[in-house]
Coordinates of C-alpha atoms and ligand atoms in Angstrom, one line a residue:
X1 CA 14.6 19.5 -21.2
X2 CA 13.0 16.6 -21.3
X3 CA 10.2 14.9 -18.9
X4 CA 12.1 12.4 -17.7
X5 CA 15.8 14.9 -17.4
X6 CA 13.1 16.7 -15.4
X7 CA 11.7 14.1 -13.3
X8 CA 15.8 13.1 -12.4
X9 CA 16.7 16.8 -11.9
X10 CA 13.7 17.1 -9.8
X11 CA 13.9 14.1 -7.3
X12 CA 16.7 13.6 -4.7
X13 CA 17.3 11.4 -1.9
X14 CA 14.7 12.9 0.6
X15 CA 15.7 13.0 4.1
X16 CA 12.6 14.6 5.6
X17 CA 8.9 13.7 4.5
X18 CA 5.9 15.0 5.0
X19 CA 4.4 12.7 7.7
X20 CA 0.6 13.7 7.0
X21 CA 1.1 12.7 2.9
X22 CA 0.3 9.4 1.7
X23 CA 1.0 7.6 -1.0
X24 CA -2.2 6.5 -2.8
X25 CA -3.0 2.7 -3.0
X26 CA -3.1 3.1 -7.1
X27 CA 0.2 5.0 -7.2
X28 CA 1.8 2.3 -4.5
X29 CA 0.5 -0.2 -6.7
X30 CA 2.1 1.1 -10.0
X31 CA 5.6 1.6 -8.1
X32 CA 5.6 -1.9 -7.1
X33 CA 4.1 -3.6 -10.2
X34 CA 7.4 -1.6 -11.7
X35 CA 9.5 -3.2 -9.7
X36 CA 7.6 -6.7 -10.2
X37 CA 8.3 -5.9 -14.3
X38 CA 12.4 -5.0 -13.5
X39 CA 14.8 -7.6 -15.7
X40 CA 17.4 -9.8 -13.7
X41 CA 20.0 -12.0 -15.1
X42 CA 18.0 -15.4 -16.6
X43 CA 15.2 -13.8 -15.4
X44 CA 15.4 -15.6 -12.1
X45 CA 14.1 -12.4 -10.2
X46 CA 16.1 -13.4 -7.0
X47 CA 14.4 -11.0 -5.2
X48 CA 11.3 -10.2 -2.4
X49 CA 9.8 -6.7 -2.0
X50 CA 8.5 -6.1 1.3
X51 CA 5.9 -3.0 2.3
X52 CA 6.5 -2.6 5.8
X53 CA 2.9 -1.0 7.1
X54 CA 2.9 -1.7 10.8
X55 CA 4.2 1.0 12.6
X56 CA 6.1 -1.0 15.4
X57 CA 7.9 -2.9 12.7
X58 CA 8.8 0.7 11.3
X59 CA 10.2 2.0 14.3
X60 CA 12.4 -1.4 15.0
X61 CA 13.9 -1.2 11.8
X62 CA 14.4 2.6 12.0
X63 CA 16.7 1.6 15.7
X64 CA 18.7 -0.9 13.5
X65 CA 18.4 1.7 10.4
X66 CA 20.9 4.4 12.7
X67 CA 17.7 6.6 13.8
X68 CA 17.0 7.6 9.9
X69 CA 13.6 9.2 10.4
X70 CA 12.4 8.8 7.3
X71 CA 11.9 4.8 7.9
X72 CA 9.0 5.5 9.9
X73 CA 8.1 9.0 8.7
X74 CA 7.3 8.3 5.0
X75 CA 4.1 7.4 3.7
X76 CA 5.7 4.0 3.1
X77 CA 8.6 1.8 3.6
X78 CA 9.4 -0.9 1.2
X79 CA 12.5 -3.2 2.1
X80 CA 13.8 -4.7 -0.7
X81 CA 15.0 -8.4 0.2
X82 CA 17.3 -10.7 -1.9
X83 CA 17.5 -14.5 -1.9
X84 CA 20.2 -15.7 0.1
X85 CA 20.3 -18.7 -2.8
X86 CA 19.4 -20.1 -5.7
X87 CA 18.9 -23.6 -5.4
X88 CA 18.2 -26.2 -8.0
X89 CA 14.4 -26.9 -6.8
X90 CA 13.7 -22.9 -7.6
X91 CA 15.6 -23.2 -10.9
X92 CA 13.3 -25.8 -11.9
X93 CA 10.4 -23.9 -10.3
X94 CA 11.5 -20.9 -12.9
X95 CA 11.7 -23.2 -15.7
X96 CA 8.1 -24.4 -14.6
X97 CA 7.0 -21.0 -14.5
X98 CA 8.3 -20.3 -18.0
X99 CA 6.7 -23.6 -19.7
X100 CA 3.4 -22.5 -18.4
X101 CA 3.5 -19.3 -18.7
X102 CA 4.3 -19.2 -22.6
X103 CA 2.6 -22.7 -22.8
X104 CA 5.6 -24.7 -24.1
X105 CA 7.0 -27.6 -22.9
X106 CA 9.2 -28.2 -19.9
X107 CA 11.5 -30.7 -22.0
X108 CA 12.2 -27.2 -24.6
X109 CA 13.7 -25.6 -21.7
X110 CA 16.0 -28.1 -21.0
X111 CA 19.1 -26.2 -22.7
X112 CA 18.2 -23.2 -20.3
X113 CA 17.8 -25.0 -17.8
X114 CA 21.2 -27.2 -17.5
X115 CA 22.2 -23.4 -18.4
X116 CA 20.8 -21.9 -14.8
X117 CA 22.5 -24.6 -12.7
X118 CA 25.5 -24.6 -14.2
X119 CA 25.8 -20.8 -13.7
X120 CA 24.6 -21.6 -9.7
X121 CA 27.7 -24.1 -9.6
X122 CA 30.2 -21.3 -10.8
X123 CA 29.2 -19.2 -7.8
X124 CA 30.2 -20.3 -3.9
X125 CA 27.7 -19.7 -1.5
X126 CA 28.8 -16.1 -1.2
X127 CA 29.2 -14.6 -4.6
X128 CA 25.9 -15.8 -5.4
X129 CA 24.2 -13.5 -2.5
X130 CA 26.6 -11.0 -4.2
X131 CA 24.9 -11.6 -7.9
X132 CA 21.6 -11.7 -6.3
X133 CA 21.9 -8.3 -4.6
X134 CA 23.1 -6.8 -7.8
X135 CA 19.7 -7.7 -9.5
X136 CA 17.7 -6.3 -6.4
X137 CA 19.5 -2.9 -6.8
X138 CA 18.2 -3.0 -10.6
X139 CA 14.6 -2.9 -8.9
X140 CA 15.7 -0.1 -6.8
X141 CA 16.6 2.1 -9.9
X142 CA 13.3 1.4 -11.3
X143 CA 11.8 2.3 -8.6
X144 CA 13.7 5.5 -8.1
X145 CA 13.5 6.5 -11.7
X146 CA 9.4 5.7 -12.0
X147 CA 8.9 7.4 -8.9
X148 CA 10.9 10.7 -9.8
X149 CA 8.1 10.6 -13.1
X150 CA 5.3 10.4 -10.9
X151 CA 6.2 13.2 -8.2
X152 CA 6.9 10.9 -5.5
X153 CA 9.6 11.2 -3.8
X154 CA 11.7 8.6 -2.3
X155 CA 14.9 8.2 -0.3
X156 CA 17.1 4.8 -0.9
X157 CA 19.0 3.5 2.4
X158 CA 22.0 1.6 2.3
X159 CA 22.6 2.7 5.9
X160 CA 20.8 0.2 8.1
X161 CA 22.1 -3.2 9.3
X162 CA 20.8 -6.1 7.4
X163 CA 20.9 -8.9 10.3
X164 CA 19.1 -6.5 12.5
X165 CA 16.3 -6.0 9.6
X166 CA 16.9 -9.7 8.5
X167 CA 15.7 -10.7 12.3
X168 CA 13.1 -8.0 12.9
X169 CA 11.0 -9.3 9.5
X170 CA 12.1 -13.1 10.3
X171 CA 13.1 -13.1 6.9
X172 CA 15.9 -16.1 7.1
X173 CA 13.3 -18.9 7.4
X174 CA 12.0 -17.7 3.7
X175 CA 15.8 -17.5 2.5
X176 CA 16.2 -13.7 2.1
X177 CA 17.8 -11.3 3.2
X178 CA 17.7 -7.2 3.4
X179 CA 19.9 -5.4 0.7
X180 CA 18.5 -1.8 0.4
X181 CA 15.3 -0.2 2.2
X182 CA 13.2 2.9 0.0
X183 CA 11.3 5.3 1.7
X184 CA 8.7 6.7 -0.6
X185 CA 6.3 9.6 -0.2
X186 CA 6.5 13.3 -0.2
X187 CA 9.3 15.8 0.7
X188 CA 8.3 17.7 3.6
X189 CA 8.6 21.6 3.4
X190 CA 11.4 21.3 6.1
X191 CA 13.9 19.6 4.5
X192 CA 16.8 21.9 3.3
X193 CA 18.4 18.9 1.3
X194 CA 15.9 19.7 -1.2
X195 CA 17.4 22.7 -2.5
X196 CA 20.7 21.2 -2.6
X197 CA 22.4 21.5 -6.1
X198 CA 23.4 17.9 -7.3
X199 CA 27.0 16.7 -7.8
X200 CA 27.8 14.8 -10.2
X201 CA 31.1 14.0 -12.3
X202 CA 31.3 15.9 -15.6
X203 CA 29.8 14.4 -18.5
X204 CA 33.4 13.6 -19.9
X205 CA 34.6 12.0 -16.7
X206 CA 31.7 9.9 -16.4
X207 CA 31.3 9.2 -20.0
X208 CA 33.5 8.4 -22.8
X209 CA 33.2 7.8 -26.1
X210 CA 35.4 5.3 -28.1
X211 CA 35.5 5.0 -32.1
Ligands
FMN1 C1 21.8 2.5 -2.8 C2 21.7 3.8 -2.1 C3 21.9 3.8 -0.7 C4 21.8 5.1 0.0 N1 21.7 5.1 1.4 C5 21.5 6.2 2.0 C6 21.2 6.2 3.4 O1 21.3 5.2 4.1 N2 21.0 7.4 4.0 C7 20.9 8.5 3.3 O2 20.6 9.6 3.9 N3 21.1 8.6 2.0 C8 21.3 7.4 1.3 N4 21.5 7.4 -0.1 C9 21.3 8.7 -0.8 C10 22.6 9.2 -1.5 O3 23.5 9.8 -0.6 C11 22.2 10.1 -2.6 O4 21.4 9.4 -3.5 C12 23.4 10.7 -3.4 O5 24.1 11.5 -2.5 C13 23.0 11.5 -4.6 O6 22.1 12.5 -4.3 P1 20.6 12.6 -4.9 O7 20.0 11.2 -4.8 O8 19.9 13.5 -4.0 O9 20.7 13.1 -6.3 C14 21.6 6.2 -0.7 C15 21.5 6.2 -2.1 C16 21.6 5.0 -2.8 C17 21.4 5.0 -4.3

C-alpha cells in the first residue's frame, strides 16, 4: 500500500488525546504553513487560521463546543475562521498583493480584477459566507491529510456553535467567522475509537466511471 493509503488508513477523527503529548513548534509550523499554501477560488484565501493556546479560551470554547474534550485536551486547537465578506477594498488589496508579489503591474490585473468583483456582485451577502466556508474546509483537508503523513493525529469539529466561538475570540470586529475547529496532537491509549474499522461506501458507489 502506499504511504500516503497508509497515512489515511492510519488516522481517524480522534476523540481522546493524549494530554501530556505536544505537538512540536516545527511540526505545528509545517501543519500551518500547509494550510497557508491550500488553493481557494481566485486565490482570494478568504480565510483566518487561529491557534487557540490559552487555556481559558480553550475551555470557553469547549462549553460552546458541547463539552468535546478534545478542545482543550489536545496539544493544540486551531479554529479555522472564514471571512464573513469579500469586499471591493480586499479585492483590490489581493490584486495589490499579486502585482507585487510577481512584480507586474497593477493596470495588468485589471481583467482579473473587474473579474473578482463581478463574481462578489453574483453572490448576496449570504451565499458568499457560503463560498467562503467552502474554501476554509479545503484548508481543513490539507490539514487532515498532511497531518495523517506526519503521525499526528487530529480530530475535525463541526459540532460547536459558531456565534458562541465567533464572541469568545471577538472575531466579528475583524469580519470572520468560525466554520470548523481541528484538534491536533496524539491519540491517547484510551480511546477505543481508534480501533474502529472505517466505513466507507464501496468504491463503485462512491466512484464511477463514465466513457
Ligand atoms: C468537517 C467535519 C466535522 C466533524 N465534526 C465532528 C465533531 O464535532 N465531533 C466529532 O466527534 N467528530 C466530528 N467529525 C468526525 C467524523 O465523524 C469522522 O471524520 C467520520 O465519522 C469519519 O471517520 P474517520 O475520520 O475516523 O475516518 C467531523 C469530521 C469532519 C470532516
Amino acid at each position: 500500500m502506499s504511504e500516503i493509503l497508509k497515512a489515511l488508513n492510519w488516522r481517524y477523527a480522534t476523540q481522546v488525546f493524549d494530554q501530556n503529548k505536544k505537538v512540536s513548534e516545527n511540526d505545528l509550523n509545517e501543519l500551518l504553513e500547509t494550510m497557508r499554501l491550500s488553493p481557494s477560488s481566485f486565490g482570494l484565501q478568504p480565510w483566518k487560521f487561529i491557534v487557540v493556546e490559552n487555556k481559558e479560551l480553550r475551555k470557553e470554547i469547549r462549553e460552546v463546543a458541547f463539552n468535546q474534550p478534545k478542545v482543550t485536551d489536545a496539544s493544540h486547537l486551531i479554529v479555522l475562521c472564514s471571512k464573513t465578506d469579500i469586499t471591493e477594498e480586499y479585492i483590490k488589496q489581493y490584486i495589490k498583493d499579486t502585482a507585487e508579489t510577481r512584480n507586474i503591474s497593477i493596470d495588468s490585473l485589471k481583467g482579473f480584477e473587474d473579474m473578482m468583483i463581478n463574481f462578489r456582485k453574483l453572490h448576496n451577502n449570504e451565499s458568499i459566507k457560503d463560498w467562503a466556508k467552502k474554501q476554509t474546509y479545503i484548508a481543513l483537508g490539507i490539514l487532515l491529510q498532511t497531518a495523517a503523513i506526519k503521525g499526528i493525529d487530529a480530530g475535525p469539529m463541526e459540532g460547536f456553535d459558531p456565534n458562541g466561538v465567533d464572541e469568545i475570540l471577538n472575531l466579528k470586529k475583524e469580519d470572520l467567522t468560525s466554520t470548523v475547529l481541528c484538534a491536533i496532537g496524539y491519540r491517547s491509549k484510551e480511546d477505543k475509537t481508534s480501533n474502529y474499522k472505517k466505513v466507507r461506501h464501496s468504491i463503485s458507489k462512491a466512484i464511477e466511471t463514465r466513457k
